[in-house]
Amino acid sequence: MRIAALVAVAAVMSVGTPALAQQQQSEIVFCNKTGSKIFTALAHVPQTTKKWTLTAWQTIPAGGCKSVARWNTALFYYYAEKEGRTVHWPAKAGVDKTFCVPSRAITREIVGGTCAAGERSVGFKGTVPNAGKYTINLNS
């Protein structure tokens, strides 16, 4: 009986393992449908560190598209703002989580708590990307 239980557990584990090993990569692309530059910030959990990480700021030219990341991740959060901070995405109603962002480009671990000097708290939208190219269109 004990051997049968171990065999059953091993079978379940072997069925689950390939799915994890074969998780496909997502390419995150932002398309700027406005007439101004847009700056993006992303928060995700890299497989290497298993800790929330912030990457800010990638520039998306007016009218252009740009690939900003390639991940094997099930969830990430994004924030984008138009040059001059006059428009931002997501809109207030679409905010899922807030993170502190600095004024300069950076990649760092997110530690939580209050924002450091020179940082501000902004609302991010959570999304689960499909495998392959995952495009987010930003319209005025």
mmCIF file with all atom_site columns, C-alpha atoms in Angstrom:
data_model
loop_
_atom_site.group_PDB
_atom_site.id
_atom_site.type_symbol
_atom_site.label_atom_id
_atom_site.label_alt_id
_atom_site.label_comp_id
_atom_site.label_asym_id
_atom_site.label_entity_id
_atom_site.label_seq_id
_atom_site.pdbx_PDB_ins_code
_atom_site.Cartn_x
_atom_site.Cartn_y
_atom_site.Cartn_z
_atom_site.occupancy
_atom_site.B_iso_or_equiv
_atom_site.pdbx_formal_charge
_atom_site.auth_seq_id
_atom_site.auth_comp_id
_atom_site.auth_asym_id
_atom_site.auth_atom_id
_atom_site.pdbx_PDB_model_num
ATOM 1   C CA . MET A 1 1   ? 0.000   0.000  0.000   1.00 0.00 ? 1   MET A CA 1
ATOM 2   C CA . ARG A 1 2   ? 2.789   2.425  0.898   1.00 0.00 ? 2   ARG A CA 1
ATOM 3   C CA . ILE A 1 3   ? 4.610   1.811  -2.406  1.00 0.00 ? 3   ILE A CA 1
ATOM 4   C CA . ALA A 1 4   ? 1.399   2.429  -4.351  1.00 0.00 ? 4   ALA A CA 1
ATOM 5   C CA . ALA A 1 5   ? 0.969   5.790  -2.573  1.00 0.00 ? 5   ALA A CA 1
ATOM 6   C CA . LEU A 1 6   ? 4.552   6.821  -3.412  1.00 0.00 ? 6   LEU A CA 1
ATOM 7   C CA . VAL A 1 7   ? 4.048   5.830  -7.043  1.00 0.00 ? 7   VAL A CA 1
ATOM 8   C CA . ALA A 1 8   ? 0.859   7.921  -7.164  1.00 0.00 ? 8   ALA A CA 1
ATOM 9   C CA . VAL A 1 9   ? 2.663   10.941 -5.649  1.00 0.00 ? 9   VAL A CA 1
ATOM 10  C CA . ALA A 1 10  ? 5.560   10.545 -8.107  1.00 0.00 ? 10  ALA A CA 1
ATOM 11  C CA . ALA A 1 11  ? 3.111   10.367 -11.017 1.00 0.00 ? 11  ALA A CA 1
ATOM 12  C CA . VAL A 1 12  ? 1.389   13.570 -9.912  1.00 0.00 ? 12  VAL A CA 1
ATOM 13  C CA . MET A 1 13  ? 4.738   15.320 -9.451  1.00 0.00 ? 13  MET A CA 1
ATOM 14  C CA . SER A 1 14  ? 6.001   14.250 -12.866 1.00 0.00 ? 14  SER A CA 1
ATOM 15  C CA . VAL A 1 15  ? 2.812   15.508 -14.509 1.00 0.00 ? 15  VAL A CA 1
ATOM 16  C CA . GLY A 1 16  ? 3.164   18.929 -12.828 1.00 0.00 ? 16  GLY A CA 1
ATOM 17  C CA . THR A 1 17  ? 6.888   19.398 -13.375 1.00 0.00 ? 17  THR A CA 1
ATOM 18  C CA . PRO A 1 18  ? 6.991   19.562 -17.200 1.00 0.00 ? 18  PRO A CA 1
ATOM 19  C CA . ALA A 1 19  ? 4.376   22.314 -17.214 1.00 0.00 ? 19  ALA A CA 1
ATOM 20  C CA . LEU A 1 20  ? 6.624   24.436 -15.005 1.00 0.00 ? 20  LEU A CA 1
ATOM 21  C CA . ALA A 1 21  ? 9.733   23.616 -17.002 1.00 0.00 ? 21  ALA A CA 1
ATOM 22  C CA . GLN A 1 22  ? 8.009   24.452 -20.289 1.00 0.00 ? 22  GLN A CA 1
ATOM 23  C CA . GLN A 1 23  ? 6.511   27.778 -19.173 1.00 0.00 ? 23  GLN A CA 1
ATOM 24  C CA . GLN A 1 24  ? 6.819   30.015 -22.202 1.00 0.00 ? 24  GLN A CA 1
ATOM 25  C CA . GLN A 1 25  ? 8.299   33.446 -22.319 1.00 0.00 ? 25  GLN A CA 1
ATOM 26  C CA . SER A 1 26  ? 6.273   36.619 -22.812 1.00 0.00 ? 26  SER A CA 1
ATOM 27  C CA . GLU A 1 27  ? 7.645   39.620 -24.677 1.00 0.00 ? 27  GLU A CA 1
ATOM 28  C CA . ILE A 1 28  ? 6.135   42.798 -23.215 1.00 0.00 ? 28  ILE A CA 1
ATOM 29  C CA . VAL A 1 29  ? 5.607   45.485 -25.862 1.00 0.00 ? 29  VAL A CA 1
ATOM 30  C CA . PHE A 1 30  ? 4.214   48.987 -25.336 1.00 0.00 ? 30  PHE A CA 1
ATOM 31  C CA . CYS A 1 31  ? 2.737   50.882 -28.288 1.00 0.00 ? 31  CYS A CA 1
ATOM 32  C CA . ASN A 1 32  ? 2.477   54.639 -27.900 1.00 0.00 ? 32  ASN A CA 1
ATOM 33  C CA . LYS A 1 33  ? -0.576  55.920 -29.781 1.00 0.00 ? 33  LYS A CA 1
ATOM 34  C CA . THR A 1 34  ? -0.035  59.513 -28.614 1.00 0.00 ? 34  THR A CA 1
ATOM 35  C CA . GLY A 1 35  ? 1.904   62.456 -29.995 1.00 0.00 ? 35  GLY A CA 1
ATOM 36  C CA . SER A 1 36  ? 4.307   62.628 -27.016 1.00 0.00 ? 36  SER A CA 1
ATOM 37  C CA . LYS A 1 37  ? 6.964   60.412 -25.464 1.00 0.00 ? 37  LYS A CA 1
ATOM 38  C CA . ILE A 1 38  ? 5.753   57.936 -22.860 1.00 0.00 ? 38  ILE A CA 1
ATOM 39  C CA . PHE A 1 39  ? 7.750   56.539 -19.940 1.00 0.00 ? 39  PHE A CA 1
ATOM 40  C CA . THR A 1 40  ? 6.977   53.088 -18.487 1.00 0.00 ? 40  THR A CA 1
ATOM 41  C CA . ALA A 1 41  ? 7.655   51.362 -15.186 1.00 0.00 ? 41  ALA A CA 1
ATOM 42  C CA . LEU A 1 42  ? 7.205   47.622 -14.571 1.00 0.00 ? 42  LEU A CA 1
ATOM 43  C CA . ALA A 1 43  ? 7.038   45.492 -11.440 1.00 0.00 ? 43  ALA A CA 1
ATOM 44  C CA . HIS A 1 44  ? 7.448   41.710 -11.563 1.00 0.00 ? 44  HIS A CA 1
ATOM 45  C CA . VAL A 1 45  ? 9.039   38.738 -9.811  1.00 0.00 ? 45  VAL A CA 1
ATOM 46  C CA . PRO A 1 46  ? 12.085  37.397 -11.693 1.00 0.00 ? 46  PRO A CA 1
ATOM 47  C CA . GLN A 1 47  ? 12.575  33.628 -11.504 1.00 0.00 ? 47  GLN A CA 1
ATOM 48  C CA . THR A 1 48  ? 16.192  34.192 -10.480 1.00 0.00 ? 48  THR A CA 1
ATOM 49  C CA . THR A 1 49  ? 15.525  36.248 -7.330  1.00 0.00 ? 49  THR A CA 1
ATOM 50  C CA . LYS A 1 50  ? 11.879  35.425 -6.495  1.00 0.00 ? 50  LYS A CA 1
ATOM 51  C CA . LYS A 1 51  ? 11.559  39.022 -5.176  1.00 0.00 ? 51  LYS A CA 1
ATOM 52  C CA . TRP A 1 52  ? 9.423   41.856 -6.504  1.00 0.00 ? 52  TRP A CA 1
ATOM 53  C CA . THR A 1 53  ? 11.535  44.060 -8.765  1.00 0.00 ? 53  THR A CA 1
ATOM 54  C CA . LEU A 1 54  ? 10.873  47.511 -10.232 1.00 0.00 ? 54  LEU A CA 1
ATOM 55  C CA . THR A 1 55  ? 12.249  48.581 -13.593 1.00 0.00 ? 55  THR A CA 1
ATOM 56  C CA . ALA A 1 56  ? 11.725  52.258 -14.428 1.00 0.00 ? 56  ALA A CA 1
ATOM 57  C CA . TRP A 1 57  ? 11.871  54.163 -16.892 1.00 0.00 ? 57  TRP A CA 1
ATOM 58  C CA . GLN A 1 58  ? 11.765  52.912 -20.464 1.00 0.00 ? 58  GLN A CA 1
ATOM 59  C CA . THR A 1 59  ? 11.028  55.557 -23.117 1.00 0.00 ? 59  THR A CA 1
ATOM 60  C CA . ILE A 1 60  ? 8.484   54.805 -25.837 1.00 0.00 ? 60  ILE A CA 1
ATOM 61  C CA . PRO A 1 61  ? 8.683   57.300 -28.715 1.00 0.00 ? 61  PRO A CA 1
ATOM 62  C CA . ALA A 1 62  ? 5.573   59.120 -29.953 1.00 0.00 ? 62  ALA A CA 1
ATOM 63  C CA . GLY A 1 63  ? 3.693   56.868 -32.359 1.00 0.00 ? 63  GLY A CA 1
ATOM 64  C CA . GLY A 1 64  ? 6.124   53.978 -31.818 1.00 0.00 ? 64  GLY A CA 1
ATOM 65  C CA . CYS A 1 65  ? 6.215   50.546 -30.224 1.00 0.00 ? 65  CYS A CA 1
ATOM 66  C CA . LYS A 1 66  ? 9.000   49.129 -28.073 1.00 0.00 ? 66  LYS A CA 1
ATOM 67  C CA . SER A 1 67  ? 9.739   45.752 -26.526 1.00 0.00 ? 67  SER A CA 1
ATOM 68  C CA . VAL A 1 68  ? 10.594  46.490 -22.892 1.00 0.00 ? 68  VAL A CA 1
ATOM 69  C CA . ALA A 1 69  ? 10.954  43.025 -21.348 1.00 0.00 ? 69  ALA A CA 1
ATOM 70  C CA . ARG A 1 70  ? 11.024  39.255 -21.926 1.00 0.00 ? 70  ARG A CA 1
ATOM 71  C CA . TRP A 1 71  ? 9.936   37.164 -18.963 1.00 0.00 ? 71  TRP A CA 1
ATOM 72  C CA . ASN A 1 72  ? 8.643   33.816 -17.838 1.00 0.00 ? 72  ASN A CA 1
ATOM 73  C CA . THR A 1 73  ? 6.176   35.384 -15.447 1.00 0.00 ? 73  THR A CA 1
ATOM 74  C CA . ALA A 1 74  ? 2.535   34.830 -14.634 1.00 0.00 ? 74  ALA A CA 1
ATOM 75  C CA . LEU A 1 75  ? 1.821   38.368 -13.390 1.00 0.00 ? 75  LEU A CA 1
ATOM 76  C CA . PHE A 1 76  ? 3.307   41.814 -13.740 1.00 0.00 ? 76  PHE A CA 1
ATOM 77  C CA . TYR A 1 77  ? 2.236   45.372 -13.015 1.00 0.00 ? 77  TYR A CA 1
ATOM 78  C CA . TYR A 1 78  ? 2.749   48.404 -15.243 1.00 0.00 ? 78  TYR A CA 1
ATOM 79  C CA . TYR A 1 79  ? 2.506   52.157 -15.023 1.00 0.00 ? 79  TYR A CA 1
ATOM 80  C CA . ALA A 1 80  ? 3.061   54.605 -17.868 1.00 0.00 ? 80  ALA A CA 1
ATOM 81  C CA . GLU A 1 81  ? 2.988   58.361 -18.087 1.00 0.00 ? 81  GLU A CA 1
ATOM 82  C CA . LYS A 1 82  ? 3.043   60.855 -20.910 1.00 0.00 ? 82  LYS A CA 1
ATOM 83  C CA . GLU A 1 83  ? 5.935   63.302 -21.006 1.00 0.00 ? 83  GLU A CA 1
ATOM 84  C CA . GLY A 1 84  ? 5.126   66.137 -18.571 1.00 0.00 ? 84  GLY A CA 1
ATOM 85  C CA . ARG A 1 85  ? 3.001   63.738 -16.454 1.00 0.00 ? 85  ARG A CA 1
ATOM 86  C CA . THR A 1 86  ? -0.214  65.123 -17.955 1.00 0.00 ? 86  THR A CA 1
ATOM 87  C CA . VAL A 1 87  ? -1.681  61.676 -18.732 1.00 0.00 ? 87  VAL A CA 1
ATOM 88  C CA . HIS A 1 88  ? -0.991  58.323 -17.089 1.00 0.00 ? 88  HIS A CA 1
ATOM 89  C CA . TRP A 1 89  ? -2.021  54.699 -17.430 1.00 0.00 ? 89  TRP A CA 1
ATOM 90  C CA . PRO A 1 90  ? -3.802  53.069 -15.790 1.00 0.00 ? 90  PRO A CA 1
ATOM 91  C CA . ALA A 1 91  ? -6.552  55.555 -15.044 1.00 0.00 ? 91  ALA A CA 1
ATOM 92  C CA . LYS A 1 92  ? -7.461  55.836 -11.353 1.00 0.00 ? 92  LYS A CA 1
ATOM 93  C CA . ALA A 1 93  ? -10.269 53.266 -11.717 1.00 0.00 ? 93  ALA A CA 1
ATOM 94  C CA . GLY A 1 94  ? -7.817  50.710 -13.164 1.00 0.00 ? 94  GLY A CA 1
ATOM 95  C CA . VAL A 1 95  ? -5.246  50.795 -10.349 1.00 0.00 ? 95  VAL A CA 1
ATOM 96  C CA . ASP A 1 96  ? -4.568  47.413 -8.736  1.00 0.00 ? 96  ASP A CA 1
ATOM 97  C CA . LYS A 1 97  ? -1.511  48.204 -6.609  1.00 0.00 ? 97  LYS A CA 1
ATOM 98  C CA . THR A 1 98  ? 0.714   51.171 -5.769  1.00 0.00 ? 98  THR A CA 1
ATOM 99  C CA . PHE A 1 99  ? 4.489   51.230 -5.871  1.00 0.00 ? 99  PHE A CA 1
ATOM 100 C CA . CYS A 1 100 ? 7.064   53.943 -5.234  1.00 0.00 ? 100 CYS A CA 1
ATOM 101 C CA . VAL A 1 101 ? 8.912   55.134 -8.323  1.00 0.00 ? 101 VAL A CA 1
ATOM 102 C CA . PRO A 1 102 ? 12.055  57.254 -8.502  1.00 0.00 ? 102 PRO A CA 1
ATOM 103 C CA . SER A 1 103 ? 12.600  60.132 -10.916 1.00 0.00 ? 103 SER A CA 1
ATOM 104 C CA . ARG A 1 104 ? 15.547  58.396 -12.631 1.00 0.00 ? 104 ARG A CA 1
ATOM 105 C CA . ALA A 1 105 ? 15.906  55.125 -14.525 1.00 0.00 ? 105 ALA A CA 1
ATOM 106 C CA . ILE A 1 106 ? 16.522  52.192 -12.184 1.00 0.00 ? 106 ILE A CA 1
ATOM 107 C CA . THR A 1 107 ? 16.104  48.467 -11.635 1.00 0.00 ? 107 THR A CA 1
ATOM 108 C CA . ARG A 1 108 ? 15.825  47.495 -7.983  1.00 0.00 ? 108 ARG A CA 1
ATOM 109 C CA . GLU A 1 109 ? 14.078  45.242 -5.500  1.00 0.00 ? 109 GLU A CA 1
ATOM 110 C CA . ILE A 1 110 ? 10.791  46.572 -4.154  1.00 0.00 ? 110 ILE A CA 1
ATOM 111 C CA . VAL A 1 111 ? 10.978  46.704 -0.373  1.00 0.00 ? 111 VAL A CA 1
ATOM 112 C CA . GLY A 1 112 ? 7.630   48.324 0.492   1.00 0.00 ? 112 GLY A CA 1
ATOM 113 C CA . GLY A 1 113 ? 6.914   50.855 3.175   1.00 0.00 ? 113 GLY A CA 1
ATOM 114 C CA . THR A 1 114 ? 7.029   54.582 2.598   1.00 0.00 ? 114 THR A CA 1
ATOM 115 C CA . CYS A 1 115 ? 8.617   56.099 -0.474  1.00 0.00 ? 115 CYS A CA 1
ATOM 116 C CA . ALA A 1 116 ? 12.240  57.211 -0.200  1.00 0.00 ? 116 ALA A CA 1
ATOM 117 C CA . ALA A 1 117 ? 13.180  60.865 -0.656  1.00 0.00 ? 117 ALA A CA 1
ATOM 118 C CA . GLY A 1 118 ? 12.714  61.855 -4.305  1.00 0.00 ? 118 GLY A CA 1
ATOM 119 C CA . GLU A 1 119 ? 10.225  59.044 -5.000  1.00 0.00 ? 119 GLU A CA 1
ATOM 120 C CA . ARG A 1 120 ? 6.446   59.155 -5.458  1.00 0.00 ? 120 ARG A CA 1
ATOM 121 C CA . SER A 1 121 ? 3.701   56.578 -5.116  1.00 0.00 ? 121 SER A CA 1
ATOM 122 C CA . VAL A 1 122 ? 1.809   55.755 -8.323  1.00 0.00 ? 122 VAL A CA 1
ATOM 123 C CA . GLY A 1 123 ? -0.937  53.299 -9.244  1.00 0.00 ? 123 GLY A CA 1
ATOM 124 C CA . PHE A 1 124 ? -0.021  50.254 -11.309 1.00 0.00 ? 124 PHE A CA 1
ATOM 125 C CA . LYS A 1 125 ? -2.269  47.907 -13.304 1.00 0.00 ? 125 LYS A CA 1
ATOM 126 C CA . GLY A 1 126 ? -1.800  44.172 -12.866 1.00 0.00 ? 126 GLY A CA 1
ATOM 127 C CA . THR A 1 127 ? -1.957  41.893 -15.877 1.00 0.00 ? 127 THR A CA 1
ATOM 128 C CA . VAL A 1 128 ? -1.225  38.283 -16.786 1.00 0.00 ? 128 VAL A CA 1
ATOM 129 C CA . PRO A 1 129 ? 0.509   38.134 -20.171 1.00 0.00 ? 129 PRO A CA 1
ATOM 130 C CA . ASN A 1 130 ? -0.036  35.418 -22.723 1.00 0.00 ? 130 ASN A CA 1
ATOM 131 C CA . ALA A 1 131 ? 2.991   33.551 -24.070 1.00 0.00 ? 131 ALA A CA 1
ATOM 132 C CA . GLY A 1 132 ? 4.648   35.212 -27.041 1.00 0.00 ? 132 GLY A CA 1
ATOM 133 C CA . LYS A 1 133 ? 4.246   38.899 -27.813 1.00 0.00 ? 133 LYS A CA 1
ATOM 134 C CA . TYR A 1 134 ? 2.007   40.739 -25.324 1.00 0.00 ? 134 TYR A CA 1
ATOM 135 C CA . THR A 1 135 ? 1.185   44.278 -26.478 1.00 0.00 ? 135 THR A CA 1
ATOM 136 C CA . ILE A 1 136 ? -0.186  47.123 -24.378 1.00 0.00 ? 136 ILE A CA 1
ATOM 137 C CA . ASN A 1 137 ? -1.562  50.030 -26.425 1.00 0.00 ? 137 ASN A CA 1
ATOM 138 C CA . LEU A 1 138 ? -1.464  53.442 -24.754 1.00 0.00 ? 138 LEU A CA 1
ATOM 139 C CA . ASN A 1 139 ? -3.935  55.948 -26.228 1.00 0.00 ? 139 ASN A CA 1
ATOM 140 C CA . SER A 1 140 ? -4.499  59.598 -25.277 1.00 0.00 ? 140 SER A CA 1
#
